[in-house]
Amino acid sequence: MRHPQIGSVAEFAKASRVPVINGGDGPNEHPSQALLDLYTIKKELTSKSKEIDGMHIAMVGDLKHGRTVHSLSQLLLLYEDIQFTLISPAELKMPIDIVGKLKDAGHAVFETEDMEAGLSDKTRFI
C-alpha cells in the first residue's frame, strides 16, 4: 500500500486481517524500496564473495527528504561495521536522528558537500 500521509500504512495495517506491505507513506519511509536495494547490494556482493558487513556505501543527493535513503539506512542498522559517506549540500543533509542511529550502531559516518572528497576506491555502492 502507498499513501501520501505519514503513518497511514501502519494505521491501515492495524485494522487489516492480512499482512500489508508498505510501499511508501508520504515523505516518511519507503521500506519496500529499501528491501529491493538491499537485495541488489547483497546479490552484487555475493557475486564477488563479499559481505554487507564492513562495506562502504555512499549516499548522494537530497538526503534530508529522500525517503529511500532513510529506509535503507534503517535497514543497514542490522549489519556491522559499515562505512557511510553522506554527500549532499548542507541544506539537504541526512537528518541528525538517522545519523545518530548509524553512529550509535557502531557505523562510521562521514558527511561532506564535496563529491570528489566523498568518493574513494573503497566505495562499493552509490
PDB file of C-alpha atoms in Angstrom, residues 21-105:
ATOM      1  CA  ILE A  21       3.375  -4.147   2.526  1.00  0.00           C
ATOM      2  CA  ASN A  22       4.430  -0.523   2.972  1.00  0.00           C
ATOM      3  CA  GLY A  23       5.068   0.915  -0.489  1.00  0.00           C
ATOM      4  CA  GLY A  24       5.700   4.357   0.989  1.00  0.00           C
ATOM      5  CA  ASP A  25       3.887   6.662   3.342  1.00  0.00           C
ATOM      6  CA  GLY A  26       4.226  10.260   2.323  1.00  0.00           C
ATOM      7  CA  PRO A  27       7.675  11.768   2.860  1.00  0.00           C
ATOM      8  CA  ASN A  28       8.353   9.372   5.750  1.00  0.00           C
ATOM      9  CA  GLU A  29       9.657   5.965   4.638  1.00  0.00           C
ATOM     10  CA  HIS A  30       9.883   3.675   1.621  1.00  0.00           C
ATOM     11  CA  PRO A  31      10.733   0.257   3.105  1.00  0.00           C
ATOM     12  CA  SER A  32       9.812  -1.804   0.046  1.00  0.00           C
ATOM     13  CA  GLN A  33      12.409   0.114  -1.996  1.00  0.00           C
ATOM     14  CA  ALA A  34      14.965  -0.379   0.788  1.00  0.00           C
ATOM     15  CA  LEU A  35      14.371  -4.137   0.647  1.00  0.00           C
ATOM     16  CA  LEU A  36      14.949  -4.109  -3.107  1.00  0.00           C
ATOM     17  CA  ASP A  37      18.102  -2.010  -2.682  1.00  0.00           C
ATOM     18  CA  LEU A  38      19.389  -4.403  -0.015  1.00  0.00           C
ATOM     19  CA  TYR A  39      18.663  -7.391  -2.254  1.00  0.00           C
ATOM     20  CA  THR A  40      20.627  -5.761  -5.091  1.00  0.00           C
ATOM     21  CA  ILE A  41      23.547  -4.902  -2.795  1.00  0.00           C
ATOM     22  CA  LYS A  42      23.630  -8.415  -1.321  1.00  0.00           C
ATOM     23  CA  LYS A  43      23.424 -10.056  -4.761  1.00  0.00           C
ATOM     24  CA  GLU A  44      26.256  -7.909  -6.108  1.00  0.00           C
ATOM     25  CA  LEU A  45      28.485  -8.501  -3.083  1.00  0.00           C
ATOM     26  CA  THR A  46      27.785 -12.243  -3.046  1.00  0.00           C
ATOM     27  CA  SER A  47      28.858 -12.497  -6.693  1.00  0.00           C
ATOM     28  CA  LYS A  48      32.236 -11.122  -5.557  1.00  0.00           C
ATOM     29  CA  SER A  49      32.411 -13.286  -2.410  1.00  0.00           C
ATOM     30  CA  LYS A  50      31.983 -10.231  -0.183  1.00  0.00           C
ATOM     31  CA  GLU A  51      29.661  -9.403   2.710  1.00  0.00           C
ATOM     32  CA  ILE A  52      27.480  -6.437   3.626  1.00  0.00           C
ATOM     33  CA  ASP A  53      29.253  -6.218   6.988  1.00  0.00           C
ATOM     34  CA  GLY A  54      32.241  -3.925   6.535  1.00  0.00           C
ATOM     35  CA  MET A  55      31.179  -2.427   3.201  1.00  0.00           C
ATOM     36  CA  HIS A  56      31.474   1.237   2.217  1.00  0.00           C
ATOM     37  CA  ILE A  57      28.363   2.924   0.818  1.00  0.00           C
ATOM     38  CA  ALA A  58      27.988   6.499  -0.413  1.00  0.00           C
ATOM     39  CA  MET A  59      24.575   8.150  -0.367  1.00  0.00           C
ATOM     40  CA  VAL A  60      24.344  11.201  -2.598  1.00  0.00           C
ATOM     41  CA  GLY A  61      21.816  13.986  -3.172  1.00  0.00           C
ATOM     42  CA  ASP A  62      18.782  15.098  -1.215  1.00  0.00           C
ATOM     43  CA  LEU A  63      19.395  13.106   1.954  1.00  0.00           C
ATOM     44  CA  LYS A  64      17.082  15.313   4.003  1.00  0.00           C
ATOM     45  CA  HIS A  65      13.892  14.428   2.113  1.00  0.00           C
ATOM     46  CA  GLY A  66      14.952  11.178   0.404  1.00  0.00           C
ATOM     47  CA  ARG A  67      12.739   8.555   1.971  1.00  0.00           C
ATOM     48  CA  THR A  68      14.533   5.736   0.143  1.00  0.00           C
ATOM     49  CA  VAL A  69      17.896   6.585   1.750  1.00  0.00           C
ATOM     50  CA  HIS A  70      16.166   6.966   5.119  1.00  0.00           C
ATOM     51  CA  SER A  71      14.679   3.479   4.840  1.00  0.00           C
ATOM     52  CA  LEU A  72      17.892   1.901   3.534  1.00  0.00           C
ATOM     53  CA  SER A  73      19.855   3.476   6.388  1.00  0.00           C
ATOM     54  CA  GLN A  74      17.417   1.983   8.901  1.00  0.00           C
ATOM     55  CA  LEU A  75      17.710  -1.444   7.280  1.00  0.00           C
ATOM     56  CA  LEU A  76      21.513  -1.324   7.248  1.00  0.00           C
ATOM     57  CA  LEU A  77      21.442  -0.887  11.037  1.00  0.00           C
ATOM     58  CA  LEU A  78      21.061  -4.677  11.097  1.00  0.00           C
ATOM     59  CA  TYR A  79      24.629  -5.083   9.806  1.00  0.00           C
ATOM     60  CA  GLU A  80      28.041  -4.324  11.306  1.00  0.00           C
ATOM     61  CA  ASP A  81      30.950  -2.016  10.599  1.00  0.00           C
ATOM     62  CA  ILE A  82      29.528  -0.226   7.562  1.00  0.00           C
ATOM     63  CA  GLN A  83      31.171   2.993   6.439  1.00  0.00           C
ATOM     64  CA  PHE A  84      28.614   5.557   5.300  1.00  0.00           C
ATOM     65  CA  THR A  85      29.679   8.556   3.229  1.00  0.00           C
ATOM     66  CA  LEU A  86      26.843  11.071   3.014  1.00  0.00           C
ATOM     67  CA  ILE A  87      27.285  13.575   0.184  1.00  0.00           C
ATOM     68  CA  SER A  88      24.846  16.467  -0.101  1.00  0.00           C
ATOM     69  CA  PRO A  89      24.522  20.236   0.046  1.00  0.00           C
ATOM     70  CA  ALA A  90      24.400  21.491   3.658  1.00  0.00           C
ATOM     71  CA  GLU A  91      20.698  22.305   3.404  1.00  0.00           C
ATOM     72  CA  LEU A  92      19.896  18.733   2.293  1.00  0.00           C
ATOM     73  CA  LYS A  93      21.944  16.765   4.850  1.00  0.00           C
ATOM     74  CA  MET A  94      20.737  13.459   6.284  1.00  0.00           C
ATOM     75  CA  PRO A  95      18.512  14.111   9.330  1.00  0.00           C
ATOM     76  CA  ILE A  96      20.529  14.143  12.536  1.00  0.00           C
ATOM     77  CA  ASP A  97      18.395  11.434  14.145  1.00  0.00           C
ATOM     78  CA  ILE A  98      19.270   8.976  11.360  1.00  0.00           C
ATOM     79  CA  VAL A  99      22.976   9.896  11.508  1.00  0.00           C
ATOM     80  CA  GLY A 100      22.826   9.397  15.278  1.00  0.00           C
ATOM     81  CA  LYS A 101      21.297   5.925  14.906  1.00  0.00           C
ATOM     82  CA  LEU A 102      24.018   4.928  12.439  1.00  0.00           C
ATOM     83  CA  LYS A 103      26.767   6.116  14.791  1.00  0.00           C
ATOM     84  CA  ASP A 104      25.100   4.549  17.843  1.00  0.00           C
ATOM     85  CA  ALA A 105      25.072   1.220  15.983  1.00  0.00           C
TER      86      ALA A 105
END
